[in-house]
Tab-separated table of C-alpha atoms in Angstrom:
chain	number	residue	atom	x	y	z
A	1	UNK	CA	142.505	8.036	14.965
A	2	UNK	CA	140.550	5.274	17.049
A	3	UNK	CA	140.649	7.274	20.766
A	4	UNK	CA	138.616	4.522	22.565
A	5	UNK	CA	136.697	1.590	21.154
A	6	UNK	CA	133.635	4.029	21.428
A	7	UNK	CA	135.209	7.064	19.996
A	8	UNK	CA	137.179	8.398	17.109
A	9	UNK	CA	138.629	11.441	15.223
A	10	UNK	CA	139.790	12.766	11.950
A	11	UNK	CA	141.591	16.150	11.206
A	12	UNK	CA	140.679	17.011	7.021
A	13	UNK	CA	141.703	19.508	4.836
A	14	UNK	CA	139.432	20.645	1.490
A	15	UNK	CA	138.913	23.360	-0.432
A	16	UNK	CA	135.058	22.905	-0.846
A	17	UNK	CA	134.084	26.181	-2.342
A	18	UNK	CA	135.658	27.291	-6.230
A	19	UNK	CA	134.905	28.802	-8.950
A	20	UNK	CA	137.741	30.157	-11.878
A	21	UNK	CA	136.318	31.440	-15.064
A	22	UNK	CA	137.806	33.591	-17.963
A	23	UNK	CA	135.605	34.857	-20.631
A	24	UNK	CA	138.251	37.280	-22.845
A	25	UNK	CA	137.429	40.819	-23.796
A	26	UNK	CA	136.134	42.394	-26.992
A	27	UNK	CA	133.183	40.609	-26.453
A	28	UNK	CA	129.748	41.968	-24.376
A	29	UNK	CA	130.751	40.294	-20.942
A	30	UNK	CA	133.243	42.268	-20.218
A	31	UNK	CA	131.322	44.437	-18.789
A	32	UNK	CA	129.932	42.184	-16.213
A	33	UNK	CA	132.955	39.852	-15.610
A	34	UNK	CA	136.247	38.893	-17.780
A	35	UNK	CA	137.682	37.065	-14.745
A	36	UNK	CA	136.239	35.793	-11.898
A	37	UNK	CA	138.202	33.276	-8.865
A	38	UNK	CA	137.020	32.172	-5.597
A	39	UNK	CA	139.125	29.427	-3.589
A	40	UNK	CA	138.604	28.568	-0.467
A	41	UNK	CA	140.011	26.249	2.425
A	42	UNK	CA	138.760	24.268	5.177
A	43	UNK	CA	140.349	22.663	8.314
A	44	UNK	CA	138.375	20.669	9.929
A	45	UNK	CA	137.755	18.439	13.352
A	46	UNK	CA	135.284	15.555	13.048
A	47	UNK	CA	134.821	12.669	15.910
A	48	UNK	CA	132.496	9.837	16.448
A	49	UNK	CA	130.470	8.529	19.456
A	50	UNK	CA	129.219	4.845	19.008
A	51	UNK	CA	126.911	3.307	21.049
A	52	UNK	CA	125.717	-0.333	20.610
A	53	UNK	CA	122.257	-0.343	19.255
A	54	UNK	CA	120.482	-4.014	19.032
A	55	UNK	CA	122.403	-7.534	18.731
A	56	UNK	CA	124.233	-6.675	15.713
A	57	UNK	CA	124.041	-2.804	14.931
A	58	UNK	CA	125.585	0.764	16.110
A	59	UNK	CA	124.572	4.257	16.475
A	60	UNK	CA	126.992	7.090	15.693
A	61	UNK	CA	126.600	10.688	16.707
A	62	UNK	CA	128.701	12.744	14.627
A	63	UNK	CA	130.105	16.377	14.914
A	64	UNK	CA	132.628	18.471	13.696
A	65	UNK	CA	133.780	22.110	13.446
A	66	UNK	CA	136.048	23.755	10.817
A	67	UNK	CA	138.045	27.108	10.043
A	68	UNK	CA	137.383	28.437	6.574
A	69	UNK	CA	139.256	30.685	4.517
A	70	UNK	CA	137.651	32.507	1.479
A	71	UNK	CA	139.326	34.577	-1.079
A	72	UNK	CA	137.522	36.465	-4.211
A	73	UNK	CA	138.494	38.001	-6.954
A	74	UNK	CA	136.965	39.598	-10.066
A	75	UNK	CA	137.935	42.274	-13.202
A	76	UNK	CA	135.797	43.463	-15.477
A	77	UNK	CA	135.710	46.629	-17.732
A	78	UNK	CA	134.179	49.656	-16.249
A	79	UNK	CA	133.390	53.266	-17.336
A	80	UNK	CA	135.172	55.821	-15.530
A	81	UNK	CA	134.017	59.744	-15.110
A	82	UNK	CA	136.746	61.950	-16.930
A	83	UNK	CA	135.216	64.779	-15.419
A	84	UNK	CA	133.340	64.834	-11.375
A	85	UNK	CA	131.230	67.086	-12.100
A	86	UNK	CA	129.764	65.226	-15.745
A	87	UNK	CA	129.051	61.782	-15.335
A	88	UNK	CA	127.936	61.230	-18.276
A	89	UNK	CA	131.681	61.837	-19.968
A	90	UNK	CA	133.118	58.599	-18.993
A	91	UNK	CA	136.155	56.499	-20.260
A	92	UNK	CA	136.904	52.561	-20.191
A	93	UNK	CA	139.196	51.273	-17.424
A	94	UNK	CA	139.911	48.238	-16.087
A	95	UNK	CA	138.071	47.371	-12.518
A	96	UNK	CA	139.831	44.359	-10.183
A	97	UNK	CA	137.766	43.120	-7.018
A	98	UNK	CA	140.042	41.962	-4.320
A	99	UNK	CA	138.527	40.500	-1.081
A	100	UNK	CA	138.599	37.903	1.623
A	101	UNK	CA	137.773	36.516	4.838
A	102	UNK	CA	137.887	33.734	7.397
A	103	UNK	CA	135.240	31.769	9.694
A	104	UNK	CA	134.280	29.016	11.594
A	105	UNK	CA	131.419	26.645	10.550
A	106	UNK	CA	130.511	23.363	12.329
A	107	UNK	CA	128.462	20.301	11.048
A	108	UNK	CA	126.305	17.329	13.236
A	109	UNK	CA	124.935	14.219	12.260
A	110	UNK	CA	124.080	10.494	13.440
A	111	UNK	CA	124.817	6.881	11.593
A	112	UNK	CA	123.152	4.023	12.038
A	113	UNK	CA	125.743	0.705	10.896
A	114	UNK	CA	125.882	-3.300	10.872
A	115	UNK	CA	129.272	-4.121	10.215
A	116	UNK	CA	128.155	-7.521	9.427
A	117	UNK	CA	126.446	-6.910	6.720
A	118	UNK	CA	128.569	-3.681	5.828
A	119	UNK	CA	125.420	-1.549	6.251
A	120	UNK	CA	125.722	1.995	7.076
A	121	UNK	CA	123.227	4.916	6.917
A	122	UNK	CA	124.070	8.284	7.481
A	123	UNK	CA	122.682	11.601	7.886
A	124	UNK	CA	124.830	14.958	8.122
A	125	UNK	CA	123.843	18.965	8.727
A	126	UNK	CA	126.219	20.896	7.039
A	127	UNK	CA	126.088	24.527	8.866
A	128	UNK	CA	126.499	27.833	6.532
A	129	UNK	CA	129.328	29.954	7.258
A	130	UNK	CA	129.349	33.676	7.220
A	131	UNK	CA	131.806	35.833	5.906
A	132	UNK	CA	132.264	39.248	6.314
A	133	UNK	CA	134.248	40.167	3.563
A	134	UNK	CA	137.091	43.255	3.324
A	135	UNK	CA	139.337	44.454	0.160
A	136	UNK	CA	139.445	46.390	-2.367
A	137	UNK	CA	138.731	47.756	-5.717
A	138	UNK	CA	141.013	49.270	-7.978
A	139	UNK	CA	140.806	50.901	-11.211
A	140	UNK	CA	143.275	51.781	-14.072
A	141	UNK	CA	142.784	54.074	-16.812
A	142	UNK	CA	143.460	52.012	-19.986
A	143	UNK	CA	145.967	53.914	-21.925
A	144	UNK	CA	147.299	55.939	-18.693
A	145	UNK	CA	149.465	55.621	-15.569
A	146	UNK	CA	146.612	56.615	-13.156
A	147	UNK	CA	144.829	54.380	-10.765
A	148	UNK	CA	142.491	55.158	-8.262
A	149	UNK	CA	141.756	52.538	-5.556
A	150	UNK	CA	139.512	52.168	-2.156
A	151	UNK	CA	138.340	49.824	0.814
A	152	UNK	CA	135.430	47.903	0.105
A	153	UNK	CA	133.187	45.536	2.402
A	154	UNK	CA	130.266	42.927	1.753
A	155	UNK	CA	129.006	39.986	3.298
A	156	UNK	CA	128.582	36.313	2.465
A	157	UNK	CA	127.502	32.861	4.198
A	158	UNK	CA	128.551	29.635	2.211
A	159	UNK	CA	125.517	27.317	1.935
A	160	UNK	CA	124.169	25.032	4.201
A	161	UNK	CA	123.876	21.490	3.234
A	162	UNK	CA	122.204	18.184	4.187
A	163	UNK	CA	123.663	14.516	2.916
A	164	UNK	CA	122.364	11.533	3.125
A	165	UNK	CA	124.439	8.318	2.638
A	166	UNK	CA	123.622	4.741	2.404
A	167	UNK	CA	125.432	1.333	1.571
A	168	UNK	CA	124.792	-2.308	2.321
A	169	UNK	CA	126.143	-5.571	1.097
A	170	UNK	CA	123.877	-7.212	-1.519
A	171	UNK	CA	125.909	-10.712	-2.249
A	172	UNK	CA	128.871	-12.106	-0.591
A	173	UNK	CA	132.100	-9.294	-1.372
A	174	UNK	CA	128.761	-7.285	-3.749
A	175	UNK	CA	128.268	-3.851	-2.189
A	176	UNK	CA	125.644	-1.259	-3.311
A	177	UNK	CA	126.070	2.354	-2.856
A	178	UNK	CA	123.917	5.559	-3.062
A	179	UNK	CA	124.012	9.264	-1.446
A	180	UNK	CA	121.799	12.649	-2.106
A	181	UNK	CA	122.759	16.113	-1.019
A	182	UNK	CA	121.413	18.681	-1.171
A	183	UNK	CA	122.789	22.416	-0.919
A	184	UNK	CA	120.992	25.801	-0.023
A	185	UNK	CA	122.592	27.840	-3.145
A	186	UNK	CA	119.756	29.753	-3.371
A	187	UNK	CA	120.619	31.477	-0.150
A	188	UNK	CA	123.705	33.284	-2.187
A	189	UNK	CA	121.322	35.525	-4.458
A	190	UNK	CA	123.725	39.327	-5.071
A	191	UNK	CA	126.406	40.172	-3.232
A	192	UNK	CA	127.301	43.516	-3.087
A	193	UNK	CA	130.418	45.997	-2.298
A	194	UNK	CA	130.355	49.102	-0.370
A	195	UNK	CA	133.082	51.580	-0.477
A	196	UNK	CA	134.231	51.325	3.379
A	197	UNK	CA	136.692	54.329	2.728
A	198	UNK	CA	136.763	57.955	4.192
A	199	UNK	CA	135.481	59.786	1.058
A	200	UNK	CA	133.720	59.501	-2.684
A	201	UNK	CA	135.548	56.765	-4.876
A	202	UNK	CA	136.009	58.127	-8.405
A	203	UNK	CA	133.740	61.120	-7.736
A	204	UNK	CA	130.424	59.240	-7.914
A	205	UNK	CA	130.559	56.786	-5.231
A	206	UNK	CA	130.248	58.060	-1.853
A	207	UNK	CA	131.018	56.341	1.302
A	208	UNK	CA	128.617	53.556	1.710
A	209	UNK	CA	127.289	53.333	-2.140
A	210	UNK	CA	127.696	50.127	-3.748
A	211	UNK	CA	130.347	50.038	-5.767
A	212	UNK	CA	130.221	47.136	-7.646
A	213	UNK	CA	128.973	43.318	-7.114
A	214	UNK	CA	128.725	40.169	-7.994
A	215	UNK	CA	125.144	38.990	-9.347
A	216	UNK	CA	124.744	35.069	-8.821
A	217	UNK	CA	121.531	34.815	-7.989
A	218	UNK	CA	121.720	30.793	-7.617
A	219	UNK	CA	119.024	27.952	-7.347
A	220	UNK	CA	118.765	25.268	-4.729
A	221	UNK	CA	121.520	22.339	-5.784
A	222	UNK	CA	120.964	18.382	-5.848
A	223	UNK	CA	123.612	15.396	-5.874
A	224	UNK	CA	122.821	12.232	-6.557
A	225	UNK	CA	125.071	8.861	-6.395
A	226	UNK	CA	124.469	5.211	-6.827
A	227	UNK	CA	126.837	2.855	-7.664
A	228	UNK	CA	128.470	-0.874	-6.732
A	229	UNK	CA	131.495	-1.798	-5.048
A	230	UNK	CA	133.183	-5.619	-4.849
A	231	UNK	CA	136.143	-6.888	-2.690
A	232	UNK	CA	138.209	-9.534	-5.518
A	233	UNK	CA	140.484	-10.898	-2.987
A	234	UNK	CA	142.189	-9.544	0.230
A	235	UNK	CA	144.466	-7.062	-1.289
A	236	UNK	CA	141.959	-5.472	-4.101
A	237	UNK	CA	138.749	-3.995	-4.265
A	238	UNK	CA	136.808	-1.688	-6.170
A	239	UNK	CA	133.594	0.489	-7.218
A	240	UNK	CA	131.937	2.187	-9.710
A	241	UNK	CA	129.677	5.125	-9.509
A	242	UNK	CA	126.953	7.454	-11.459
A	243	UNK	CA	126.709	10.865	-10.417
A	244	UNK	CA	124.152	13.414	-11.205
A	245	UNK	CA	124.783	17.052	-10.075
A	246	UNK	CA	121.896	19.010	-10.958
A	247	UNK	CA	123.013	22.780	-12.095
A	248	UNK	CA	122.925	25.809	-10.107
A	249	UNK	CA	122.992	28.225	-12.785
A	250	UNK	CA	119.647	30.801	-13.370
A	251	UNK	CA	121.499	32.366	-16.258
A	252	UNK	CA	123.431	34.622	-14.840
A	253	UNK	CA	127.163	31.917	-14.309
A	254	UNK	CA	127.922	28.840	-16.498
A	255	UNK	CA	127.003	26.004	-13.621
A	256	UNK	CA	124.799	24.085	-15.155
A	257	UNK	CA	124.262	19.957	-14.744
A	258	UNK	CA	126.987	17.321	-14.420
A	259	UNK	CA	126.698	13.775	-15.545
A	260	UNK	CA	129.605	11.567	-14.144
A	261	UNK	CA	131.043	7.990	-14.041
A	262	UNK	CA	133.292	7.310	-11.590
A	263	UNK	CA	135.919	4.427	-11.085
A	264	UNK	CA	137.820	3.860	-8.181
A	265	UNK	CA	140.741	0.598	-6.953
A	266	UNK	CA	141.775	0.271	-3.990
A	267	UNK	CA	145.021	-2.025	-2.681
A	268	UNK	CA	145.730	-2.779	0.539
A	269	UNK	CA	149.294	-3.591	0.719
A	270	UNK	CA	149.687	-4.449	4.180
A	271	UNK	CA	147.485	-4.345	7.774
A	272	UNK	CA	147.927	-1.010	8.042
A	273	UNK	CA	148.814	0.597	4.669
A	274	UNK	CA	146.111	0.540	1.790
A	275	UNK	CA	146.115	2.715	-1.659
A	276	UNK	CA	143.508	4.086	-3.583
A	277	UNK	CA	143.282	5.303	-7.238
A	278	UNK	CA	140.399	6.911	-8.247
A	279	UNK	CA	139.087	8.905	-11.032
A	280	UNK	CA	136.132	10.301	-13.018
A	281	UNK	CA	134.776	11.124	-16.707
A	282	UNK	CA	131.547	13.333	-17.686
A	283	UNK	CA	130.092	16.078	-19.222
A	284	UNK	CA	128.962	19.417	-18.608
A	285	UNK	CA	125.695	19.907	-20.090
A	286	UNK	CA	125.218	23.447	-22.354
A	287	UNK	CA	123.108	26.243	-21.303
A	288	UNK	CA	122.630	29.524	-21.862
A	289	UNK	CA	124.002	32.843	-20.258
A	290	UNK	CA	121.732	35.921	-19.728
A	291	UNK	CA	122.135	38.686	-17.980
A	292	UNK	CA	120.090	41.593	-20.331
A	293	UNK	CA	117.711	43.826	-18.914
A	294	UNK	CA	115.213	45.820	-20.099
A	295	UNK	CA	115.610	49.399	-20.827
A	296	UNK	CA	112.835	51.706	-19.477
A	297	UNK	CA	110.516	53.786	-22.016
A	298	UNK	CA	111.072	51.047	-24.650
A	299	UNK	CA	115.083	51.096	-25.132
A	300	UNK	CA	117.544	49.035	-26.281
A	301	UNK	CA	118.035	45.996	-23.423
A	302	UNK	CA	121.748	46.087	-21.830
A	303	UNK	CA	123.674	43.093	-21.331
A	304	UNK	CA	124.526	40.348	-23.474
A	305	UNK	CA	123.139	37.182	-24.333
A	306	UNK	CA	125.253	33.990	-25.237
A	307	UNK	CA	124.678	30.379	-25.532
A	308	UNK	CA	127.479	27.253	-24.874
A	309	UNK	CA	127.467	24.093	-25.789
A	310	UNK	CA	128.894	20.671	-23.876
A	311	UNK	CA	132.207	19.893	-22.599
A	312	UNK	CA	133.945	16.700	-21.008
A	313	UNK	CA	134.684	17.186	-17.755
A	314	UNK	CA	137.263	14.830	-15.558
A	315	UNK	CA	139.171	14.337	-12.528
A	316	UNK	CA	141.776	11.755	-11.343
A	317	UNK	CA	143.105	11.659	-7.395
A	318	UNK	CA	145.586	9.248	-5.570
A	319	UNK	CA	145.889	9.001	-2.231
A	320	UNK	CA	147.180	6.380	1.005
A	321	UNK	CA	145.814	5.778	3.811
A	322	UNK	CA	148.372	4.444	6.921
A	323	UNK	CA	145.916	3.293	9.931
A	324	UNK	CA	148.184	3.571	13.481
């Protein structure tokens, strides 16, 4: 919403922060993760300040804060002690993470446009968010009614993240396009879970001890855009983008690069009422996932080692926009 002719708003909602992956039993990972879910959402403030800068040109500060909500979620096989007392005399169970949060985050920035040219740089500070995660794990005998369950507690922040946006007109209703981002995943390296209860969990985990985690261990990530855009008449328009997002992944999770062409129309159907379809087609590029270890004295490595190959990867949205 337009406030003043200097100043204006938008609320948002995303969910910028997911990951859902199933790898089945019977096979080596289930030891380190079968399933593993985070979602997240984000409501967010953003406003504006413009101030006239030169004959033709504007300056923008820009600012925003949101409230985040993060859920987790992870099961895996574990071994269980049978007995206390020998720790060694363990059974399979099943082992479900449970956890979540909320926080606030906040984000600044500053554009530089010349509407009459349709020329607009931009340059926005994405702030981390912490997270001070509570839940719980619980574990259930496979093949019996028992289940043992306690508190647990670890901490988080979601990366920070700097992107930098450009477009200009290059020919009359020709419009060129291009944005890089980049993300602090390293920051997110293991996160562990302490048992936050009153006593020992399953006889070997007292209060405080680690009880289990999840190993990421992430690099730094990189987005890259370029693309055109061209107005056909009053009513249409459209624009078509490349996309490079570089991978994430040091071999422990399956996020490796993303190649992506997008393709996007957009109607407007009257002064204040315009349409857009949008919607994108790529590939995921193969990799490989590691996480063995060495066994001391010269024994066997633990963990398992498995390679994937590429997959298509695609996305379609639809939304209106309805300017007061």
């Amino acid at each position: 919403m337009q406030l003043t002719d200097e100043l204006g708003c938008a609320v948002q909602y995303r969910e910028p922060w997911g990951i859902d992956t199933d790898s089945g039993i019977n096979n080596a990972r289930m030891f380190s993760a079968i399933e593993q879910e985070i979602s997240s959402r984000d409501y967010g403030l953003n406003c504006a300040y413009r101030f006239s800068a030169g004959e033709k040109g504007f300056f923008r500060i820009l600012g925003g804060v949101s409230y985040q909500e993060l859920k987790g979620r992870q099961t895996k096989i574990s071994g269980v002690p049978l007995d206390p007392n020998n720790p060694r005399n363990l059974t399979f169970a099943n082992s479900t993470l449970d956890v979540d949060d909320s926080a606030f985050g906040w984000r600044l920035g500053a554009a530089y446009e010349i509407p009459e040219i349709a020329l607009r740089a931009s340059l926005v500070y994405q702030s981390k968010v912490n997270y001070d995660l509570d839940g719980t794990v619980g574990v259930s005998l496979i093949g019996a009614p028992l289940s043992f369950i306690t508190p647990v507690n670890g901490s988080v922040a979601t990366p920070q993240s700097v992107e930098f946006k450009f477009q200009t007109g290059i020919a009359p209703d020709w419009l060129a396009l291009a944005s890089i981002k980049w993300t602090d995943w390293k920051s997110i390296t293991k996160i562990g879970f302490e048992n936050s209860g009153t006593g020992p969990f399953l006889g070997r985990f007292p209060v405080g001890a680690e009880v289990t985690s999840l190993d990421l261990y992430y690099k730094d990530g990189w987005t890259v855009m370029g693309g055109i855009g061209h107005k056909f008449n009053d009513k249409w328009s459209g624009a078509a983008t490349v996309t490079w997002d570089r991978g994430t992944t040091t071999g422990l999770t399956s996020q490796t690069d993303v190649w992506l062409l997008g393709l996007g129309a957009n109607y407007k159907a009257t002064q204040h009422l315009e349409f857009r379809l949008a919607g994108a087609v790529g590939i995921l590029t193969s990799g490989t996932l590691d996480n063995t270890t060495s066994a001391p004295n010269g024994g066997s490595p633990t963990g398992s080692k498995a390679d994937f190959g590429t997959d298509v990867v695609g996305g379609m949205t639809l939304s209106a926009k309805y300017r007061f």
